[in-house]
Tab-separated table of N, CA, C and O in Angstrom:
chain	number	residue	atom	x	y	z
A	1	MET	N	107.462	92.042	112.682
A	1	MET	CA	106.163	91.525	112.820
A	1	MET	C	105.384	92.910	113.472
A	1	MET	O	106.074	92.924	114.933
A	2	SER	N	104.249	93.337	113.322
A	2	SER	CA	103.838	93.916	114.069
A	2	SER	C	102.931	93.151	115.591
A	2	SER	O	102.307	91.998	115.157
A	3	ARG	N	102.819	94.080	116.477
A	3	ARG	CA	101.719	92.670	117.355
A	3	ARG	C	100.764	93.412	117.416
A	3	ARG	O	100.071	94.821	116.711
A	4	ARG	N	99.438	92.563	117.293
A	4	ARG	CA	98.204	92.636	117.331
A	4	ARG	C	97.460	93.343	118.773
A	4	ARG	O	98.205	93.115	119.838
A	5	GLU	N	96.652	94.157	118.658
A	5	GLU	CA	95.897	95.553	119.488
A	5	GLU	C	95.146	94.247	120.826
A	5	GLU	O	94.340	93.387	120.293
A	6	THR	N	95.875	94.505	121.679
A	6	THR	CA	94.774	93.651	122.618
A	6	THR	C	93.051	94.163	122.585
A	6	THR	O	93.150	94.739	122.933
A	7	ARG	N	92.528	92.803	122.823
A	7	ARG	CA	91.187	93.077	122.425
A	7	ARG	C	90.302	92.605	123.696
A	7	ARG	O	90.555	91.559	124.113
A	8	VAL	N	89.144	92.982	123.913
A	8	VAL	CA	88.890	92.983	125.410
A	8	VAL	C	87.382	91.894	125.320
A	8	VAL	O	86.634	93.255	124.106
A	9	PHE	N	86.856	91.078	125.334
A	9	PHE	CA	85.412	90.109	124.476
A	9	PHE	C	84.627	90.382	126.529
A	9	PHE	O	85.283	90.318	127.292
A	10	THR	N	83.552	90.388	126.082
A	10	THR	CA	82.397	90.348	126.754
A	10	THR	C	82.176	88.988	127.399
A	10	THR	O	82.443	87.942	126.571
A	11	GLU	N	81.553	88.692	128.295
A	11	GLU	CA	81.257	87.185	128.971
A	11	GLU	C	80.236	86.550	127.952
A	11	GLU	O	80.001	85.708	127.571
A	12	GLU	N	79.436	87.811	127.465
A	12	GLU	CA	78.336	87.202	126.438
A	12	GLU	C	78.996	86.303	125.181
A	12	GLU	O	78.422	85.548	124.738
A	13	PHE	N	79.460	87.656	124.694
A	13	PHE	CA	80.560	86.982	123.387
A	13	PHE	C	81.530	85.684	123.500
A	13	PHE	O	81.032	84.865	122.806
A	14	LYS	N	81.776	85.692	124.702
A	14	LYS	CA	82.811	84.143	125.116
A	14	LYS	C	81.471	83.037	124.881
A	14	LYS	O	81.819	82.161	124.543
A	15	LEU	N	80.864	83.316	125.787
A	15	LEU	CA	79.993	82.136	125.613
A	15	LEU	C	78.637	82.054	124.365
A	15	LEU	O	78.539	80.656	124.414
A	16	GLN	N	78.655	83.070	123.633
A	16	GLN	CA	78.418	82.501	122.127
A	16	GLN	C	79.168	81.905	121.439
A	16	GLN	O	78.751	80.964	120.677
A	17	MET	N	80.417	82.403	121.386
A	17	MET	CA	81.511	81.415	120.794
A	17	MET	C	81.590	80.090	121.635
A	17	MET	O	81.493	78.573	120.566
A	18	VAL	N	81.790	79.610	122.508
A	18	VAL	CA	81.800	78.799	123.257
A	18	VAL	C	80.249	77.847	123.042
A	18	VAL	O	79.970	76.662	122.610
A	19	THR	N	79.286	78.276	122.793
A	19	THR	CA	77.945	77.559	122.696
A	19	THR	C	77.640	77.212	120.979
A	19	THR	O	77.515	76.005	120.691
A	20	LEU	N	78.400	78.248	120.000
A	20	LEU	CA	78.975	77.663	118.947
A	20	LEU	C	79.167	76.395	118.855
A	20	LEU	O	79.158	75.498	117.896
A	21	TYR	N	80.555	76.723	119.488
A	21	TYR	CA	81.490	75.302	119.328
A	21	TYR	C	81.033	73.893	120.095
A	21	TYR	O	81.182	72.849	119.078
A	22	ASN	N	80.317	74.231	121.112
A	22	ASN	CA	79.734	72.931	121.758
A	22	ASN	C	78.519	72.554	120.686
A	22	ASN	O	78.402	71.066	121.004
A	23	ASN	N	77.777	72.830	120.030
A	23	ASN	CA	76.612	72.896	119.092
A	23	ASN	C	77.094	72.338	118.054
A	23	ASN	O	76.227	71.966	117.011
A	24	GLY	N	78.578	72.352	117.863
A	24	GLY	CA	79.093	71.273	116.691
A	24	GLY	C	79.551	72.632	115.129
A	24	GLY	O	80.008	71.569	114.450
A	25	LYS	N	79.572	73.512	115.491
A	25	LYS	CA	80.555	74.271	114.816
A	25	LYS	C	82.073	74.226	114.531
A	25	LYS	O	82.399	74.442	115.847
A	26	PRO	N	82.543	73.867	113.662
A	26	PRO	CA	84.299	73.767	113.844
A	26	PRO	C	85.054	74.955	114.264
A	26	PRO	O	84.454	76.044	114.088
A	27	LYS	N	85.811	74.333	115.287
A	27	LYS	CA	86.965	75.440	116.070
A	27	LYS	C	87.174	76.558	115.003
A	27	LYS	O	87.235	77.746	114.866
A	28	SER	N	87.997	75.721	114.034
A	28	SER	CA	88.874	76.677	112.954
A	28	SER	C	88.145	77.613	111.956
A	28	SER	O	88.118	78.613	111.852
A	29	GLU	N	86.510	77.447	111.958
A	29	GLU	CA	85.372	78.131	111.249
A	29	GLU	C	85.515	79.402	112.283
A	29	GLU	O	85.112	80.487	111.943
A	30	ILE	N	84.838	78.960	113.534
A	30	ILE	CA	84.652	80.057	114.592
A	30	ILE	C	86.051	81.196	114.311
A	30	ILE	O	85.994	82.400	114.503
A	31	ILE	N	87.055	80.693	114.826
A	31	ILE	CA	88.485	81.519	114.961
A	31	ILE	C	88.726	82.616	113.718
A	31	ILE	O	88.566	83.254	114.002
A	32	ARG	N	88.683	81.647	112.472
A	32	ARG	CA	88.457	82.456	111.359
A	32	ARG	C	87.840	83.850	110.976
A	32	ARG	O	87.674	84.611	110.739
A	33	GLU	N	86.536	82.975	111.355
A	33	GLU	CA	85.175	84.360	111.039
A	33	GLU	C	84.874	85.200	112.193
A	33	GLU	O	85.103	86.212	111.483
A	34	TYR	N	85.682	85.088	113.575
A	34	TYR	CA	85.638	85.689	114.501
A	34	TYR	C	86.562	86.675	114.776
A	34	TYR	O	87.168	87.509	115.344
A	35	ALA	N	88.258	86.382	113.986
A	35	ALA	CA	89.234	86.312	114.263
A	35	ALA	C	89.906	86.688	115.066
A	35	ALA	O	90.262	87.512	116.055
A	36	LEU	N	89.559	85.431	116.045
A	36	LEU	CA	89.958	84.929	117.266
A	36	LEU	C	91.474	83.968	117.321
A	36	LEU	O	92.171	84.114	116.220
A	37	THR	N	91.879	84.565	118.215
A	37	THR	CA	93.505	83.467	118.488
A	37	THR	C	92.974	82.384	118.907
A	37	THR	O	92.139	82.247	120.044
A	38	PRO	N	93.443	81.202	118.408
A	38	PRO	CA	93.263	79.772	118.940
A	38	PRO	C	93.575	79.605	120.598
A	38	PRO	O	92.367	78.941	120.960
A	39	SER	N	94.843	80.170	120.700
A	39	SER	CA	94.882	80.223	122.171
A	39	SER	C	93.819	80.741	123.343
A	39	SER	O	93.212	79.807	124.402
A	40	ALA	N	93.342	81.887	123.030
A	40	ALA	CA	92.089	82.576	123.393
A	40	ALA	C	91.150	81.754	123.643
A	40	ALA	O	90.214	81.419	124.697
A	41	PHE	N	90.520	81.332	122.122
A	41	PHE	CA	89.293	80.282	121.883
A	41	PHE	C	89.095	79.107	122.916
A	41	PHE	O	88.878	78.657	123.596
A	42	ASN	N	90.253	78.788	122.810
A	42	ASN	CA	90.925	77.466	123.803
A	42	ASN	C	90.829	77.421	125.300
A	42	ASN	O	90.253	76.488	125.777
A	43	ASN	N	91.081	78.451	125.662
A	43	ASN	CA	91.205	78.958	127.105
A	43	ASN	C	89.562	79.018	127.400
A	43	ASN	O	89.008	78.775	128.438
A	44	TRP	N	88.378	79.570	126.600
A	44	TRP	CA	87.253	79.739	126.832
A	44	TRP	C	86.606	78.947	126.972
A	44	TRP	O	85.790	78.719	128.105
A	45	VAL	N	87.034	77.895	125.831
A	45	VAL	CA	86.020	76.641	126.001
A	45	VAL	C	86.401	75.421	126.967
A	45	VAL	O	85.675	75.125	128.097
A	46	LYS	N	87.875	75.382	127.468
A	46	LYS	CA	88.015	74.929	128.554
A	46	LYS	C	87.655	75.239	129.999
A	46	LYS	O	87.042	74.826	130.843
A	47	LYS	N	87.910	76.506	130.152
A	47	LYS	CA	87.092	76.903	131.509
A	47	LYS	C	85.961	77.242	131.394
A	47	LYS	O	85.308	76.501	132.618
A	48	TYR	N	85.408	77.053	130.715
A	48	TYR	CA	83.882	77.140	130.717
A	48	TYR	C	82.872	75.852	130.686
A	48	TYR	O	82.225	75.579	131.358
A	49	ASN	N	83.770	74.883	129.866
A	49	ASN	CA	83.254	73.753	130.301
A	49	ASN	C	83.480	72.859	131.529
A	49	ASN	O	83.087	71.641	131.898
A	50	THR	N	85.203	73.336	132.091
A	50	THR	CA	85.223	72.875	133.371
A	50	THR	C	84.753	73.491	134.476
A	50	THR	O	84.139	72.862	135.692
A	51	THR	N	84.198	74.733	134.417
A	51	THR	CA	83.672	75.664	135.806
A	51	THR	C	82.127	76.118	135.511
A	51	THR	O	81.715	76.604	136.235
A	52	GLY	N	82.112	76.301	134.414
A	52	GLY	CA	80.802	77.244	133.805
A	52	GLY	C	80.942	78.470	133.747
A	52	GLY	O	79.834	79.625	133.685
A	53	SER	N	81.935	79.176	134.007
A	53	SER	CA	82.568	80.672	134.086
A	53	SER	C	83.391	80.729	133.332
A	53	SER	O	84.430	79.905	133.122
A	54	PHE	N	83.814	82.042	132.925
A	54	PHE	CA	84.894	82.761	132.424
A	54	PHE	C	86.275	83.069	133.370
A	54	PHE	O	87.235	83.782	132.932
A	55	LYS	N	85.643	83.491	134.859
A	55	LYS	CA	86.140	83.939	135.349
A	55	LYS	C	87.330	83.118	136.413
A	55	LYS	O	87.179	82.289	136.689
A	56	VAL	N	88.820	83.744	136.390
A	56	VAL	CA	89.873	83.131	137.213
A	56	VAL	C	89.440	82.291	138.168
A	56	VAL	O	89.822	81.274	138.699
A	57	CYS	N	88.530	83.496	139.483
A	57	CYS	CA	88.627	83.052	140.373
A	57	CYS	C	87.323	81.924	140.702
A	57	CYS	O	87.630	81.326	141.481
A	58	ASP	N	86.583	82.067	140.038
A	58	ASP	CA	85.730	80.885	139.750
A	58	ASP	C	86.603	79.052	139.312
A	58	ASP	O	85.725	77.872	139.666
A	59	ASP	N	87.494	79.478	138.846
A	59	ASP	CA	88.504	78.409	138.930
A	59	ASP	C	89.372	77.901	139.753
A	59	ASP	O	90.075	76.729	139.740
A	60	ARG	N	89.309	78.499	140.870
A	60	ARG	CA	90.142	78.225	142.110
A	60	ARG	C	89.768	77.198	142.883
A	60	ARG	O	88.214	77.176	143.241
A	61	THR	N	90.510	76.514	143.574
A	61	THR	CA	90.097	75.749	144.748
A	61	THR	C	89.687	76.010	145.683
A	61	THR	O	90.149	76.859	146.221
A	62	GLU	N	89.424	75.558	146.881
A	62	GLU	CA	89.267	76.221	148.162
A	62	GLU	C	90.423	76.415	148.922
A	62	GLU	O	90.904	77.422	149.361
A	63	GLU	N	91.604	75.273	148.686
A	63	GLU	CA	93.001	75.351	148.833
A	63	GLU	C	93.385	76.673	148.699
A	63	GLU	O	94.274	77.147	149.309
A	64	GLU	N	93.432	76.636	147.301
A	64	GLU	CA	94.000	78.072	146.242
A	64	GLU	C	93.465	79.362	147.032
A	64	GLU	O	94.007	79.976	147.309
A	65	LYS	N	92.291	79.213	147.419
A	65	LYS	CA	91.658	80.632	147.625
A	65	LYS	C	91.963	80.856	149.100
A	65	LYS	O	91.962	81.888	149.419
A	66	GLU	N	92.116	79.699	150.151
A	66	GLU	CA	92.718	80.167	151.346
A	66	GLU	C	93.870	80.507	151.806
A	66	GLU	O	94.672	81.331	152.249
A	67	LEU	N	94.983	80.088	150.526
A	67	LEU	CA	96.159	80.187	150.431
A	67	LEU	C	96.778	81.867	150.254
A	67	LEU	O	97.170	82.399	150.686
A	68	ILE	N	95.537	82.352	149.225
A	68	ILE	CA	95.438	83.586	148.631
A	68	ILE	C	95.151	84.645	150.065
A	68	ILE	O	96.074	85.780	149.997
A	69	LYS	N	94.692	83.953	150.565
A	69	LYS	CA	93.759	84.712	151.596
A	69	LYS	C	95.016	85.015	152.792
A	69	LYS	O	95.274	85.964	153.577
A	70	LEU	N	95.470	84.000	152.979
A	70	LEU	CA	96.507	83.856	154.156
A	70	LEU	C	97.961	84.570	153.700
A	70	LEU	O	98.307	85.348	154.358
A	71	LYS	N	98.288	84.472	152.527
A	71	LYS	CA	99.359	85.374	151.975
A	71	LYS	C	98.899	87.073	151.925
A	71	LYS	O	99.823	87.695	152.183
A	72	LYS	N	97.664	87.366	152.058
A	72	LYS	CA	97.479	88.769	151.881
A	72	LYS	C	97.274	89.413	153.133
A	72	LYS	O	98.152	90.533	153.842
A	73	GLU	N	97.112	88.209	154.515
A	73	GLU	CA	96.781	88.747	155.497
A	73	GLU	C	98.049	88.852	156.245
A	73	GLU	O	98.417	89.800	157.039
A	74	ASN	N	99.586	87.977	155.760
A	74	ASN	CA	100.699	87.905	156.045
A	74	ASN	C	101.413	88.868	155.649
A	74	ASN	O	101.875	90.094	156.837
A	75	GLN	N	101.044	89.320	154.301
A	75	GLN	CA	101.595	90.591	153.794
A	75	GLN	C	101.234	91.804	154.481
A	75	GLN	O	102.149	92.725	154.957
A	76	GLN	N	100.124	91.890	155.303
A	76	GLN	CA	99.545	93.070	155.898
A	76	GLN	C	100.064	93.098	157.587
A	76	GLN	O	100.784	94.062	157.951
A	77	LEU	N	100.305	92.095	157.792
A	77	LEU	CA	101.027	91.766	158.984
A	77	LEU	C	102.108	92.296	159.162
A	77	LEU	O	102.986	92.655	160.299
A	78	LYS	N	102.925	91.876	158.255
A	78	LYS	CA	104.526	92.296	158.256
A	78	LYS	C	104.449	93.833	157.718
A	78	LYS	O	105.233	94.513	158.663
A	79	MET	N	103.664	94.618	157.062
A	79	MET	CA	103.347	95.466	157.209
A	79	MET	C	103.427	96.656	158.328
A	79	MET	O	104.133	97.615	158.475
A	80	GLU	N	102.378	96.034	159.155
A	80	GLU	CA	101.962	96.358	160.435
A	80	GLU	C	103.005	96.340	161.430
A	80	GLU	O	103.503	97.470	162.013
A	81	ASN	N	104.003	95.280	161.078
A	81	ASN	CA	105.423	94.949	161.599
A	81	ASN	C	106.179	96.021	161.842
A	81	ASN	O	106.635	96.646	162.638
A	82	ASP	N	106.513	96.279	160.448
A	82	ASP	CA	107.564	97.282	159.995
A	82	ASP	C	106.979	98.619	160.328
A	82	ASP	O	107.980	99.213	160.968
A	83	ILE	N	105.739	98.865	160.550
A	83	ILE	CA	105.465	100.410	161.103
A	83	ILE	C	105.549	100.510	162.405
A	83	ILE	O	106.416	101.521	163.023
A	84	LEU	N	105.202	99.591	163.435
A	84	LEU	CA	105.245	99.181	164.855
A	84	LEU	C	107.224	99.519	164.945
A	84	LEU	O	107.707	100.163	166.339
A	85	LYS	N	107.548	98.751	164.147
A	85	LYS	CA	109.738	99.072	164.412
A	85	LYS	C	109.897	100.064	164.168
A	85	LYS	O	110.934	100.665	165.475
A	86	GLN	N	109.377	101.029	162.980
A	86	GLN	CA	109.814	102.003	162.727
A	86	GLN	C	109.914	103.428	163.889
A	86	GLN	O	110.403	104.171	164.393
A	87	ALA	N	107.905	103.036	164.376
A	87	ALA	CA	107.556	104.034	165.627
A	87	ALA	C	108.400	103.451	166.804
A	87	ALA	O	108.724	104.743	167.492
A	88	ALA	N	109.287	102.281	167.308
A	88	ALA	CA	109.626	102.448	168.131
A	88	ALA	C	111.523	102.931	167.950
A	88	ALA	O	111.915	103.802	169.271
A	89	LEU	N	111.763	102.699	166.971
A	89	LEU	CA	113.015	103.590	166.791
A	89	LEU	C	113.156	104.903	166.993
A	89	LEU	O	113.613	105.104	167.476
A	90	ILE	N	112.213	106.097	166.691
A	90	ILE	CA	111.691	107.035	166.899
A	90	ILE	C	111.223	107.387	168.116
A	90	ILE	O	112.110	108.372	168.514
A	91	MET	N	110.390	106.558	168.753
A	91	MET	CA	110.540	106.683	170.328
A	91	MET	C	111.678	106.771	170.610
A	91	MET	O	111.675	107.343	172.060
A	92	GLY	N	112.299	105.513	170.722
A	92	GLY	CA	113.853	105.006	171.375
A	92	GLY	C	114.901	106.550	171.455
A	92	GLY	O	115.654	106.376	172.470
A	93	ARG	N	114.469	107.314	170.293
A	93	ARG	CA	115.853	108.507	169.891
A	93	ARG	C	115.017	109.689	170.814
A	93	ARG	O	116.401	110.269	171.203
A	94	LYS	N	114.170	109.738	171.420
A	94	LYS	CA	113.925	111.061	172.161
A	94	LYS	C	113.919	111.069	173.554
A	94	LYS	O	114.524	109.651	173.873
């Protein structure tokens, strides 16, 4: 079985599909007519109807955003600490 080529859809296209569905057009008809995968279509509908956006970052809670920020900051500090340790080792040899 060959893999289907990954396609990228614009926000406008996704919005049109969700609007068609929300206006009463059957899901199966939209999926067949536009050759969409059911999982992708269901994700679009769910994301748009809950957050009003298709972007993942708009779907995050404030706690999730804070956690991501803190993880990035922690990673940066660890890297800086490793650099300082290496510099101390080099300076200690001289």
